mmCIF file of C-alpha atoms and ligand atoms in Angstrom:
data_model
loop_
_atom_site.group_PDB
_atom_site.id
_atom_site.type_symbol
_atom_site.label_atom_id
_atom_site.label_comp_id
_atom_site.label_asym_id
_atom_site.label_seq_id
_atom_site.Cartn_x
_atom_site.Cartn_y
_atom_site.Cartn_z
ATOM 1 C CA MET H 1 -22.435 -9.844 4.693
ATOM 2 C CA LEU H 2 -20.245 -10.228 7.344
ATOM 3 C CA SER H 3 -22.589 -13.016 9.019
ATOM 4 C CA GLY H 4 -20.554 -15.979 10.317
ATOM 5 C CA LYS H 5 -16.929 -13.686 11.163
ATOM 6 C CA THR H 6 -16.394 -12.116 14.324
ATOM 7 C CA ILE H 7 -14.562 -9.080 14.584
ATOM 8 C CA LEU H 8 -12.452 -8.194 16.992
ATOM 9 C CA VAL H 9 -12.628 -4.599 17.447
ATOM 10 C CA GLY H 10 -9.403 -2.598 19.650
ATOM 11 C CA VAL H 11 -9.745 0.986 20.311
ATOM 12 C CA THR H 12 -7.639 3.405 22.755
ATOM 13 C CA GLY H 13 -7.180 6.175 24.174
ATOM 14 C CA GLY H 14 -7.864 9.482 21.094
ATOM 15 C CA ILE H 15 -10.588 11.124 21.262
ATOM 16 C CA ALA H 16 -11.662 9.441 17.745
ATOM 17 C CA ALA H 17 -12.940 6.866 19.829
ATOM 18 C CA TYR H 18 -16.098 7.635 19.916
ATOM 19 C CA LYS H 19 -16.250 7.193 15.659
ATOM 20 C CA ILE H 20 -15.763 4.006 16.545
ATOM 21 C CA CYS H 21 -20.066 3.482 17.939
ATOM 22 C CA GLU H 22 -21.079 3.854 14.414
ATOM 23 C CA LEU H 23 -18.208 1.070 12.594
ATOM 24 C CA ILE H 24 -19.670 -0.980 15.833
ATOM 25 C CA ARG H 25 -22.678 -0.868 14.761
ATOM 26 C CA ASN H 26 -21.963 -0.773 10.971
ATOM 27 C CA PHE H 27 -20.446 -4.325 11.853
ATOM 28 C CA LYS H 28 -23.761 -5.108 13.705
ATOM 29 C CA LYS H 29 -25.895 -4.742 11.241
ATOM 30 C CA ASN H 30 -24.161 -6.360 8.797
ATOM 31 C CA GLY H 31 -24.763 -9.354 10.508
ATOM 32 C CA ALA H 32 -21.013 -9.679 11.917
ATOM 33 C CA ASN H 33 -20.212 -11.179 15.646
ATOM 34 C CA VAL H 34 -18.492 -7.980 17.394
ATOM 35 C CA LYS H 35 -15.820 -8.408 20.122
ATOM 36 C CA VAL H 36 -14.597 -5.414 21.619
ATOM 37 C CA VAL H 37 -11.251 -4.652 23.178
ATOM 38 C CA CYS H 38 -10.913 -1.199 24.625
ATOM 39 C CA THR H 39 -7.133 -0.087 27.418
ATOM 40 C CA PRO H 40 -8.821 1.617 30.006
ATOM 41 C CA ASN H 41 -7.703 4.694 28.599
ATOM 42 C CA ALA H 42 -9.949 4.715 26.078
ATOM 43 C CA LEU H 43 -12.915 4.882 28.384
ATOM 44 C CA ASN H 44 -11.916 8.384 29.610
ATOM 45 C CA PHE H 45 -13.393 9.257 25.679
ATOM 46 C CA VAL H 46 -16.624 6.501 25.253
ATOM 47 C CA THR H 47 -17.955 4.152 27.830
ATOM 48 C CA LYS H 48 -18.097 0.671 28.174
ATOM 49 C CA LEU H 49 -21.853 0.595 28.227
ATOM 50 C CA THR H 50 -22.410 2.010 24.560
ATOM 51 C CA LEU H 51 -19.691 -0.005 23.762
ATOM 52 C CA GLN H 52 -21.613 -3.225 25.533
ATOM 53 C CA ASN H 53 -24.912 -2.198 24.220
ATOM 54 C CA LEU H 54 -23.447 -2.024 20.111
ATOM 55 C CA SER H 55 -21.481 -4.477 20.152
ATOM 56 C CA GLN H 56 -23.932 -6.550 22.219
ATOM 57 C CA ASN H 57 -20.765 -8.515 23.916
ATOM 58 C CA GLU H 58 -19.177 -8.381 26.940
ATOM 59 C CA VAL H 59 -16.456 -5.238 26.501
ATOM 60 C CA TYR H 60 -13.193 -7.231 27.305
ATOM 61 C CA ILE H 61 -10.371 -4.554 29.523
ATOM 62 C CA GLN H 62 -9.158 -6.050 31.807
ATOM 63 C CA GLU H 63 -6.189 -8.792 31.376
ATOM 64 C CA PHE H 64 -6.919 -10.815 34.677
ATOM 65 C CA ASP H 65 -10.359 -11.106 34.712
ATOM 66 C CA VAL H 66 -10.378 -14.307 33.875
ATOM 67 C CA LYS H 67 -13.904 -16.545 33.603
ATOM 68 C CA GLU H 68 -12.255 -19.246 31.532
ATOM 69 C CA TRP H 69 -9.536 -21.656 31.916
ATOM 70 C CA LYS H 70 -8.024 -20.156 28.989
ATOM 71 C CA PRO H 71 -6.633 -16.601 29.351
ATOM 72 C CA GLU H 72 -8.856 -14.118 27.718
ATOM 73 C CA HIS H 73 -6.051 -12.655 25.427
ATOM 74 C CA ILE H 74 -5.558 -15.805 23.265
ATOM 75 C CA SER H 75 -9.296 -16.860 23.219
ATOM 76 C CA LEU H 76 -9.687 -13.830 21.875
ATOM 77 C CA ALA H 77 -6.939 -14.032 19.313
ATOM 78 C CA ASP H 78 -8.288 -17.062 18.385
ATOM 79 C CA GLU H 79 -11.963 -16.380 17.725
ATOM 80 C CA ALA H 80 -10.873 -13.421 15.913
ATOM 81 C CA ASP H 81 -11.724 -13.436 12.008
ATOM 82 C CA VAL H 82 -10.322 -10.265 11.995
ATOM 83 C CA MET H 83 -8.798 -7.597 14.697
ATOM 84 C CA VAL H 84 -9.057 -3.677 13.743
ATOM 85 C CA ILE H 85 -7.585 -1.485 16.465
ATOM 86 C CA ALA H 86 -8.852 2.000 15.643
ATOM 87 C CA PRO H 87 -8.097 4.716 16.912
ATOM 88 C CA ALA H 88 -4.644 4.051 17.305
ATOM 89 C CA THR H 89 -2.868 5.924 19.941
ATOM 90 C CA ALA H 90 0.985 6.640 18.803
ATOM 91 C CA ASN H 91 1.271 4.534 22.403
ATOM 92 C CA THR H 92 -0.137 1.629 21.782
ATOM 93 C CA ILE H 93 1.055 1.272 18.244
ATOM 94 C CA SER H 94 4.364 2.349 19.218
ATOM 95 C CA LYS H 95 4.082 -0.389 22.614
ATOM 96 C CA ILE H 96 2.684 -3.558 19.432
ATOM 97 C CA ALA H 97 5.668 -2.488 17.304
ATOM 98 C CA ASN H 98 8.061 -3.560 19.505
ATOM 99 C CA GLY H 99 6.624 -6.145 21.328
ATOM 100 C CA TYR H 100 4.881 -5.053 24.102
ATOM 101 C CA ALA H 101 2.031 -6.980 26.033
ATOM 102 C CA ASP H 102 1.191 -4.437 29.019
ATOM 103 C CA ASN H 103 -2.592 -4.345 29.289
ATOM 104 C CA LEU H 104 -5.411 -7.389 27.279
ATOM 105 C CA LEU H 105 -5.152 -5.104 23.951
ATOM 106 C CA THR H 106 -1.177 -5.513 23.483
ATOM 107 C CA SER H 107 -0.901 -8.646 24.836
ATOM 108 C CA ILE H 108 -3.697 -9.724 21.959
ATOM 109 C CA ALA H 109 -2.314 -7.980 19.072
ATOM 110 C CA CYS H 110 1.205 -9.754 20.398
ATOM 111 C CA ALA H 111 -0.640 -13.447 20.427
ATOM 112 C CA TYR H 112 -2.287 -12.411 16.866
ATOM 113 C CA ASN H 113 -1.257 -13.796 13.510
ATOM 114 C CA LYS H 114 -4.354 -13.573 11.601
ATOM 115 C CA LYS H 115 -4.780 -9.858 9.287
ATOM 116 C CA MET H 116 -4.538 -7.125 11.296
ATOM 117 C CA ILE H 117 -5.680 -3.647 10.353
ATOM 118 C CA ILE H 118 -4.581 -0.706 12.383
ATOM 119 C CA ALA H 119 -5.713 3.116 11.662
ATOM 120 C CA PRO H 120 -3.857 5.098 13.645
ATOM 121 C CA ALA H 121 -4.906 8.646 15.045
ATOM 122 C CA MET H 122 -3.536 11.804 16.619
ATOM 123 C CA ASN H 123 -1.508 14.977 16.131
ATOM 124 C CA CYS H 124 0.147 15.537 13.172
ATOM 125 C CA ASN H 125 3.162 16.209 15.082
ATOM 126 C CA MET H 126 3.359 12.567 16.502
ATOM 127 C CA TRP H 127 2.669 11.316 13.051
ATOM 128 C CA ASN H 128 5.174 13.170 12.016
ATOM 129 C CA ASN H 129 7.910 12.163 14.856
ATOM 130 C CA GLN H 130 10.504 9.200 13.452
ATOM 131 C CA VAL H 131 9.946 6.966 15.995
ATOM 132 C CA ILE H 132 6.358 6.687 14.964
ATOM 133 C CA LYS H 133 7.302 6.588 11.509
ATOM 134 C CA GLU H 134 9.835 3.485 12.162
ATOM 135 C CA ASN H 135 7.343 1.686 14.535
ATOM 136 C CA LEU H 136 4.255 2.137 12.029
ATOM 137 C CA SER H 137 7.417 0.482 8.693
ATOM 138 C CA LYS H 138 7.740 -1.886 11.397
ATOM 139 C CA LEU H 139 3.933 -3.325 11.153
ATOM 140 C CA LYS H 140 3.740 -2.666 7.829
ATOM 141 C CA SER H 141 7.035 -5.394 7.077
ATOM 142 C CA ARG H 142 4.931 -7.818 9.249
ATOM 143 C CA GLY H 143 1.796 -7.220 7.127
ATOM 144 C CA ILE H 144 -0.142 -5.305 9.140
ATOM 145 C CA GLU H 145 -2.013 -3.121 7.209
ATOM 146 C CA ILE H 146 -2.388 0.464 8.194
ATOM 147 C CA LEU H 147 -4.861 2.903 6.885
ATOM 148 C CA GLU H 148 -3.538 6.415 7.302
ATOM 149 C CA PRO H 149 -5.045 8.997 8.470
ATOM 150 C CA GLU H 150 -6.803 12.018 6.756
ATOM 151 C CA SER H 151 -5.357 15.396 7.087
ATOM 152 C CA GLY H 152 -7.582 18.542 8.578
ATOM 153 C CA PHE H 153 -8.180 20.249 11.468
ATOM 154 C CA LEU H 154 -7.161 17.585 14.755
ATOM 155 C CA ALA H 155 -9.326 17.955 18.516
ATOM 156 C CA CYS H 156 -6.181 19.100 19.417
ATOM 157 C CA GLY H 157 -6.589 22.765 17.487
ATOM 158 C CA TYR H 158 -3.856 21.810 15.035
ATOM 159 C CA LEU H 159 -4.565 21.851 11.512
ATOM 160 C CA GLY H 160 -2.296 18.752 9.661
ATOM 161 C CA LYS H 161 -2.346 14.727 9.326
ATOM 162 C CA GLY H 162 -3.476 12.808 12.262
ATOM 163 C CA ARG H 163 -7.436 13.121 11.598
ATOM 164 C CA LEU H 164 -8.832 9.246 11.680
ATOM 165 C CA CYS H 165 -9.512 8.479 8.445
ATOM 166 C CA SER H 166 -13.065 7.356 7.189
ATOM 167 C CA LEU H 167 -15.483 4.364 8.829
ATOM 168 C CA ASP H 168 -15.806 4.035 5.120
ATOM 169 C CA LYS H 169 -12.268 3.232 4.668
ATOM 170 C CA ILE H 170 -12.177 1.020 7.458
ATOM 171 C CA TYR H 171 -15.388 -0.907 7.020
ATOM 172 C CA ASN H 172 -14.448 -1.622 3.100
ATOM 173 C CA SER H 173 -10.779 -2.578 3.995
ATOM 174 C CA VAL H 174 -13.013 -5.637 7.297
ATOM 175 C CA VAL H 175 -14.926 -6.743 4.173
ATOM 176 C CA GLU H 176 -11.624 -6.741 1.728
ATOM 177 C CA ALA H 177 -9.680 -8.870 4.923
ATOM 178 C CA LEU H 178 -12.316 -11.177 5.101
ATOM 179 C CA SER H 179 -12.673 -11.877 1.473
ATOM 180 C CA PHE H 180 -9.499 -13.536 1.194
ATOM 181 C CA SER H 181 -9.164 -17.496 0.519
ATOM 182 C CA GLU H 182 -6.656 -19.357 0.367
ATOM 183 C CA ILE H 183 -6.226 -19.879 -3.474
ATOM 184 C CA LEU H 184 -2.473 -19.379 -4.186
ATOM 185 C CA LYS H 185 -0.749 -21.780 -1.385
ATOM 186 C CA ASP H 186 2.486 -23.033 -2.682
ATOM 187 C CA LYS H 187 2.216 -20.489 -5.834
ATOM 188 C CA LYS H 188 4.986 -18.274 -6.332
ATOM 189 C CA VAL H 189 3.425 -15.132 -7.697
ATOM 190 C CA ILE H 190 6.180 -12.170 -9.370
ATOM 191 C CA ILE H 191 4.548 -8.881 -9.963
ATOM 192 C CA THR H 192 6.153 -6.184 -11.379
ATOM 193 C CA SER H 193 4.983 -2.668 -10.231
ATOM 194 C CA GLY H 194 6.230 1.400 -10.951
ATOM 195 C CA GLY H 195 7.021 3.255 -13.620
ATOM 196 C CA THR H 196 11.053 2.532 -14.563
ATOM 197 C CA ILE H 197 13.449 5.194 -14.204
ATOM 198 C CA GLU H 198 16.160 5.697 -17.093
ATOM 199 C CA ASP H 199 18.816 7.824 -16.781
ATOM 200 C CA ILE H 200 20.334 10.818 -18.634
ATOM 201 C CA ASP H 201 23.163 11.613 -16.521
ATOM 202 C CA PRO H 202 23.858 11.504 -13.023
ATOM 203 C CA VAL H 203 21.468 14.565 -12.130
ATOM 204 C CA ARG H 204 18.543 13.574 -14.701
ATOM 205 C CA TYR H 205 15.940 10.696 -15.662
ATOM 206 C CA ILE H 206 13.145 10.034 -17.763
ATOM 207 C CA SER H 207 10.509 8.079 -16.396
ATOM 208 C CA ASN H 208 6.961 7.781 -15.691
ATOM 209 C CA TYR H 209 3.714 8.742 -13.162
ATOM 210 C CA SER H 210 3.118 5.141 -12.303
ATOM 211 C CA SER H 211 3.068 5.271 -8.657
ATOM 212 C CA GLY H 212 3.905 1.492 -7.893
ATOM 213 C CA LYS H 213 0.362 0.701 -5.803
ATOM 214 C CA MET H 214 -1.542 -1.534 -8.437
ATOM 215 C CA GLY H 215 1.603 -3.710 -8.160
ATOM 216 C CA PHE H 216 2.058 -2.891 -4.461
ATOM 217 C CA ALA H 217 -1.763 -4.490 -3.971
ATOM 218 C CA ILE H 218 -1.772 -7.617 -6.134
ATOM 219 C CA ALA H 219 1.323 -8.375 -4.162
ATOM 220 C CA ASN H 220 -0.391 -8.124 -0.942
ATOM 221 C CA ALA H 221 -3.945 -9.746 -2.172
ATOM 222 C CA ALA H 222 -1.493 -12.809 -3.608
ATOM 223 C CA LYS H 223 -0.129 -12.334 -0.072
ATOM 224 C CA SER H 224 -3.593 -12.264 2.068
ATOM 225 C CA MET H 225 -4.495 -15.644 -0.709
ATOM 226 C CA GLY H 226 -1.357 -18.001 0.825
ATOM 227 C CA ALA H 227 1.272 -17.455 -2.721
ATOM 228 C CA ASP H 228 4.868 -17.307 -1.887
ATOM 229 C CA VAL H 229 5.083 -13.510 -3.445
ATOM 230 C CA VAL H 230 8.347 -12.256 -4.912
ATOM 231 C CA LEU H 231 7.103 -7.915 -5.596
ATOM 232 C CA ILE H 232 9.944 -6.104 -7.701
ATOM 233 C CA THR H 233 9.726 -2.408 -8.237
ATOM 234 C CA THR H 234 11.361 0.985 -7.790
ATOM 235 C CA LYS H 235 9.252 2.172 -5.615
ATOM 236 C CA ASP H 236 10.008 1.996 -1.529
ATOM 237 C CA PHE H 237 7.102 -0.337 0.215
ATOM 238 C CA GLU H 238 7.442 -2.395 2.928
ATOM 239 C CA ALA H 239 5.973 -5.832 3.134
ATOM 240 C CA PRO H 240 6.260 -9.254 4.667
ATOM 241 C CA TYR H 241 7.714 -10.679 1.341
ATOM 242 C CA LYS H 242 10.361 -10.305 -0.939
ATOM 243 C CA ILE H 243 11.052 -7.257 -2.979
ATOM 244 C CA ILE H 244 13.418 -6.579 -5.004
ATOM 245 C CA LYS H 245 13.830 -2.836 -5.787
ATOM 246 C CA VAL H 246 15.381 -1.775 -9.814
ATOM 247 C CA LYS H 247 15.655 0.854 -11.626
ATOM 248 C CA SER H 248 15.827 0.629 -15.292
ATOM 249 C CA ALA H 249 14.129 -1.488 -17.297
ATOM 250 C CA ILE H 250 16.973 -3.133 -18.169
ATOM 251 C CA GLU H 251 17.345 -4.319 -14.244
ATOM 252 C CA MET H 252 13.603 -5.316 -13.533
ATOM 253 C CA GLN H 253 14.230 -7.960 -16.139
ATOM 254 C CA ASN H 254 17.341 -9.058 -15.256
ATOM 255 C CA ALA H 255 15.311 -9.559 -11.701
ATOM 256 C CA LEU H 256 12.716 -11.212 -13.463
ATOM 257 C CA ASN H 257 15.122 -12.951 -15.200
ATOM 258 C CA ASP H 258 16.956 -14.839 -12.071
ATOM 259 C CA GLU H 259 13.330 -15.205 -10.878
ATOM 260 C CA PHE H 260 10.801 -16.853 -14.019
ATOM 261 C CA GLU H 261 12.145 -20.536 -13.677
ATOM 262 C CA SER H 262 10.259 -20.949 -10.260
ATOM 263 C CA THR H 263 7.490 -18.950 -10.692
ATOM 264 C CA ASP H 264 3.923 -20.054 -11.865
ATOM 265 C CA ILE H 265 2.434 -16.419 -12.002
ATOM 266 C CA VAL H 266 3.974 -13.343 -13.517
ATOM 267 C CA ILE H 267 1.581 -9.779 -13.023
ATOM 268 C CA MET H 268 3.677 -7.359 -15.468
ATOM 269 C CA ALA H 269 2.099 -4.141 -13.898
ATOM 270 C CA ALA H 270 5.325 -1.941 -14.120
ATOM 271 C CA ALA H 271 4.707 0.754 -16.259
ATOM 272 C CA VAL H 272 8.123 0.110 -18.675
ATOM 273 C CA ALA H 273 10.060 2.812 -19.750
ATOM 274 C CA ASP H 274 9.720 1.644 -24.227
ATOM 275 C CA TYR H 275 13.372 3.552 -24.691
ATOM 276 C CA ARG H 276 16.375 4.507 -22.498
ATOM 277 C CA ILE H 277 18.985 7.072 -23.592
ATOM 278 C CA LYS H 278 21.693 5.891 -26.030
ATOM 279 C CA ASN H 279 24.518 7.901 -24.868
ATOM 280 C CA TYR H 280 24.424 7.654 -21.075
ATOM 281 C CA SER H 281 26.460 10.573 -20.116
ATOM 282 C CA GLU H 282 28.760 10.358 -16.986
ATOM 283 C CA ASN H 283 29.367 13.612 -15.795
ATOM 284 C CA LYS H 284 26.517 15.907 -15.764
ATOM 285 C CA MET H 285 25.391 17.630 -18.961
ATOM 286 C CA LYS H 286 26.205 21.146 -19.499
ATOM 287 C CA LYS H 287 23.754 23.901 -20.935
ATOM 288 C CA SER H 288 25.006 24.195 -24.807
ATOM 289 C CA SER H 289 24.287 27.527 -26.482
ATOM 290 C CA ASP H 290 21.587 26.077 -28.474
ATOM 291 C CA ASP H 291 17.567 27.121 -28.091
ATOM 292 C CA THR H 292 17.282 23.456 -28.643
ATOM 293 C CA LEU H 293 18.590 20.068 -27.406
ATOM 294 C CA THR H 294 17.730 16.484 -28.633
ATOM 295 C CA LEU H 295 18.277 12.909 -27.036
ATOM 296 C CA GLU H 296 18.937 10.203 -28.938
ATOM 297 C CA PHE H 297 16.962 6.552 -27.122
ATOM 298 C CA ILE H 298 17.448 3.159 -28.185
ATOM 299 C CA LYS H 299 14.661 0.256 -27.712
ATOM 300 C CA ASN H 300 14.027 -0.589 -24.308
ATOM 301 C CA PRO H 301 13.587 -5.383 -24.407
ATOM 302 C CA ASP H 302 10.229 -6.058 -24.590
ATOM 303 C CA ILE H 303 9.878 -7.851 -20.884
ATOM 304 C CA LEU H 304 6.564 -8.594 -21.160
ATOM 305 C CA LYS H 305 7.024 -10.083 -24.578
ATOM 306 C CA GLU H 306 10.117 -11.656 -24.320
ATOM 307 C CA LEU H 307 8.622 -14.013 -20.979
ATOM 308 C CA CYS H 308 6.108 -14.817 -23.020
ATOM 309 C CA GLU H 309 8.673 -16.696 -25.706
ATOM 310 C CA LYS H 310 10.492 -18.742 -23.649
ATOM 311 C CA LYS H 311 7.689 -19.659 -21.062
ATOM 312 C CA SER H 312 6.278 -23.277 -20.091
ATOM 313 C CA ASN H 313 3.633 -23.731 -17.383
ATOM 314 C CA GLN H 314 3.381 -20.047 -15.997
ATOM 315 C CA ILE H 315 0.554 -17.862 -16.702
ATOM 316 C CA ILE H 316 1.526 -14.746 -17.328
ATOM 317 C CA VAL H 317 -0.411 -11.524 -16.735
ATOM 318 C CA GLY H 318 0.462 -7.982 -18.795
ATOM 319 C CA PHE H 319 -1.153 -4.474 -17.781
ATOM 320 C CA CYS H 320 -1.846 -2.344 -20.552
ATOM 321 C CA ALA H 321 -2.377 1.770 -19.879
ATOM 322 C CA GLU H 322 -4.393 3.435 -22.732
ATOM 323 C CA SER H 323 -5.550 7.113 -23.196
ATOM 324 C CA GLU H 324 -7.908 6.470 -25.766
ATOM 325 C CA ASN H 325 -9.592 3.132 -27.880
ATOM 326 C CA LEU H 326 -9.030 1.177 -24.303
ATOM 327 C CA LEU H 327 -11.036 -1.944 -25.937
ATOM 328 C CA GLU H 328 -9.258 -1.712 -29.526
ATOM 329 C CA ASN H 329 -5.615 -1.601 -28.433
ATOM 330 C CA ALA H 330 -6.390 -3.271 -25.351
ATOM 331 C CA LYS H 331 -7.101 -6.516 -27.938
ATOM 332 C CA GLU H 332 -3.828 -5.907 -30.238
ATOM 333 C CA LYS H 333 -1.940 -5.712 -27.567
ATOM 334 C CA ILE H 334 -2.876 -9.006 -26.219
ATOM 335 C CA SER H 335 -1.842 -10.673 -29.236
ATOM 336 C CA LYS H 336 0.959 -9.415 -29.855
ATOM 337 C CA LYS H 337 2.386 -9.838 -26.821
ATOM 338 C CA GLY H 338 1.301 -13.314 -26.506
ATOM 339 C CA CYS H 339 0.351 -13.355 -23.161
ATOM 340 C CA ASP H 340 -2.643 -15.111 -21.266
ATOM 341 C CA PHE H 341 -4.380 -12.352 -19.706
ATOM 342 C CA LEU H 342 -4.230 -8.100 -20.215
ATOM 343 C CA VAL H 343 -5.383 -5.450 -17.690
ATOM 344 C CA ALA H 344 -6.669 -2.931 -19.347
ATOM 345 C CA ASN H 345 -6.723 0.618 -17.473
ATOM 346 C CA ASP H 346 -8.276 4.056 -18.802
ATOM 347 C CA ILE H 347 -5.625 6.401 -18.120
ATOM 348 C CA SER H 348 -7.320 9.220 -19.714
ATOM 349 C CA ARG H 349 -9.961 9.602 -16.107
ATOM 350 C CA ASN H 350 -8.405 11.187 -13.492
ATOM 351 C CA ASP H 351 -10.862 9.104 -10.723
ATOM 352 C CA ILE H 352 -8.875 5.705 -10.847
ATOM 353 C CA GLY H 353 -5.223 4.482 -12.651
ATOM 354 C CA PHE H 354 -1.706 6.126 -11.594
ATOM 355 C CA ALA H 355 -1.502 8.055 -8.126
ATOM 356 C CA SER H 356 -5.402 7.290 -7.265
ATOM 357 C CA ASP H 357 -6.807 4.389 -4.230
ATOM 358 C CA ASP H 358 -9.474 3.091 -7.001
ATOM 359 C CA ASN H 359 -8.855 1.301 -10.484
ATOM 360 C CA GLU H 360 -11.653 0.584 -12.868
ATOM 361 C CA VAL H 361 -10.126 -2.539 -15.615
ATOM 362 C CA THR H 362 -11.102 -4.510 -18.029
ATOM 363 C CA ILE H 363 -9.318 -7.872 -18.474
ATOM 364 C CA LEU H 364 -8.630 -9.170 -21.043
ATOM 365 C CA SER H 365 -7.670 -13.562 -21.878
ATOM 366 C CA GLY H 366 -5.756 -14.655 -24.892
ATOM 367 C CA SER H 367 -9.139 -17.136 -25.283
ATOM 368 C CA GLY H 368 -11.040 -13.741 -26.169
ATOM 369 C CA GLU H 369 -13.113 -12.814 -23.351
ATOM 370 C CA CYS H 370 -13.242 -10.246 -21.498
ATOM 371 C CA LYS H 371 -14.782 -9.231 -17.820
ATOM 372 C CA LYS H 372 -14.780 -5.886 -16.656
ATOM 373 C CA PHE H 373 -13.955 -4.914 -13.267
ATOM 374 C CA SER H 374 -16.163 -1.735 -12.278
ATOM 375 C CA LYS H 375 -14.748 1.772 -9.871
ATOM 376 C CA ALA H 376 -13.148 -0.522 -6.539
ATOM 377 C CA SER H 377 -10.286 0.409 -4.462
ATOM 378 C CA LYS H 378 -7.175 -0.703 -5.786
ATOM 379 C CA ALA H 379 -7.238 -3.830 -3.093
ATOM 380 C CA THR H 380 -10.947 -5.111 -4.100
ATOM 381 C CA ILE H 381 -9.391 -4.700 -7.791
ATOM 382 C CA ALA H 382 -6.021 -6.350 -6.880
ATOM 383 C CA ARG H 383 -8.435 -9.672 -5.746
ATOM 384 C CA GLN H 384 -10.238 -10.272 -8.494
ATOM 385 C CA ILE H 385 -8.052 -10.027 -10.740
ATOM 386 C CA LEU H 386 -6.103 -12.848 -9.372
ATOM 387 C CA GLU H 387 -9.336 -14.671 -8.417
ATOM 388 C CA TYR H 388 -9.680 -14.457 -12.254
ATOM 389 C CA ILE H 389 -6.722 -15.873 -14.050
ATOM 390 C CA ASN H 390 -7.021 -18.416 -10.990
ATOM 391 C CA GLU H 391 -9.999 -20.012 -11.533
HETATM 392 N N1 CTP A 1 5.959 -3.282 -21.032
HETATM 393 C C1 CTP A 1 7.236 -4.988 -21.152
HETATM 394 N N2 CTP A 1 8.232 -4.334 -21.402
HETATM 395 C C2 CTP A 1 8.433 -3.039 -21.923
HETATM 396 C C3 CTP A 1 7.695 -2.281 -22.245
HETATM 397 C C4 CTP A 1 5.958 -2.802 -21.433
HETATM 398 O O1 CTP A 1 6.976 -5.734 -20.135
HETATM 399 N N3 CTP A 1 9.535 -2.618 -22.529
HETATM 400 C C5 CTP A 1 5.124 -3.978 -20.458
HETATM 401 C C6 CTP A 1 4.462 -3.874 -19.778
HETATM 402 O O2 CTP A 1 4.500 -4.216 -17.664
HETATM 403 C C7 CTP A 1 3.063 -4.103 -19.404
HETATM 404 C C8 CTP A 1 2.708 -4.142 -21.026
HETATM 405 O O3 CTP A 1 3.935 -4.795 -21.561
HETATM 406 O O4 CTP A 1 2.470 -5.188 -18.720
HETATM 407 C C9 CTP A 1 1.651 -3.372 -21.621
HETATM 408 O O5 CTP A 1 2.630 -2.128 -21.614
HETATM 409 P P1 CTP A 1 1.950 -0.682 -22.493
HETATM 410 O O6 CTP A 1 3.077 0.003 -21.645
HETATM 411 O O7 CTP A 1 1.068 -0.663 -22.157
HETATM 412 O O8 CTP A 1 2.658 -0.841 -23.615
HETATM 413 P P2 CTP A 1 3.509 -1.238 -24.677
HETATM 414 O O9 CTP A 1 3.507 -2.319 -25.218
HETATM 415 O O10 CTP A 1 4.555 -0.099 -24.244
HETATM 416 O O11 CTP A 1 3.031 -0.035 -25.825
HETATM 417 P P3 CTP A 1 2.645 1.365 -26.847
HETATM 418 O O12 CTP A 1 3.749 2.572 -24.971
HETATM 419 O O13 CTP A 1 2.729 1.430 -27.629
HETATM 420 O O14 CTP A 1 1.170 1.167 -25.226
#
């Protein structure tokens, strides 16, 4: 599965370093060429010999242990198809975020311009430290994937968030990163995500449970495929492409209209409220003596339908969230909206969809074809959707 690929594994000085031995073994078992770079402190937790035997390659630690004319930090960066740093300590994260290059691993990270995945592991108070949060934000906004630690019993004796995420998660992210090809190069892709927020008064609103994660995963996948990405979202995301933060359906429509003409693909993953409040109250509404309250709503524009009506060469993809009769409703919706594709989501299941990291979808095309993508991470589903619509 990984044959022909070179994976650069960076190991730093945290107790979770011992777990990485198993990950390296898995990469090797699946045919990858694995190069390991350690910070000097990593060797307090795992031996060079172990890493060397498992990776079946030399383990790199010192910067000036030069054997060839090309500096090692450059040749290792050039050679790798993907770089994964696990476990990543607070120290290494902060150095990379701020451009330090004071050991071989941080120097490689500084010179590295392809896909990088970082799996942090540390004490929960360090994880919650504002400086570490800011440094992680910097890395995310540069397109580095952060695999957040899990909560549980920590080696330092604390109970909290900071434990290295599962090795399966790291493995799958690496496989996912290696699956991309630049099929969307020179294409502009707009994605919408999150549930719109319709204000009632200055303190209240109506919205829905959409987390925006599916749209964000599609935006990330499109970026990895070489697209010029614009994400229009109601949620807070950090990424190395243009993000337009909106609130209501009307704001979302305005942002889309501004970007639409120059775009090649529009993917409407947002959960747009069908109605907004008719008479927004400038002041906080007061409780009355009545036992019931009636609010009046007016219809929001059907953004997707209106885009389909005015489109020229754009490919337009809608989403549909259904809690029953998924396929029948989806078939009716694609013809009603007039979009090229419709991704149908079953929201009655709680193991997929909304806040989950996984999804399972069926994609319908305007010509009547139907393709099911089995349950997988939203990142994998995102790539599959983009590959399918681009075929
Ligand atoms: N959509 C939109 N504008 C709206 C409502 C929905 O652009 N006012 C888009 C969504 O972004 C999604 C698709 O239409 O891509 C389908 O959304 P969904 O909520 O499933 O369907 P609705 O048209 O709202 O129909 P219903 O709620 O009756 O199922």
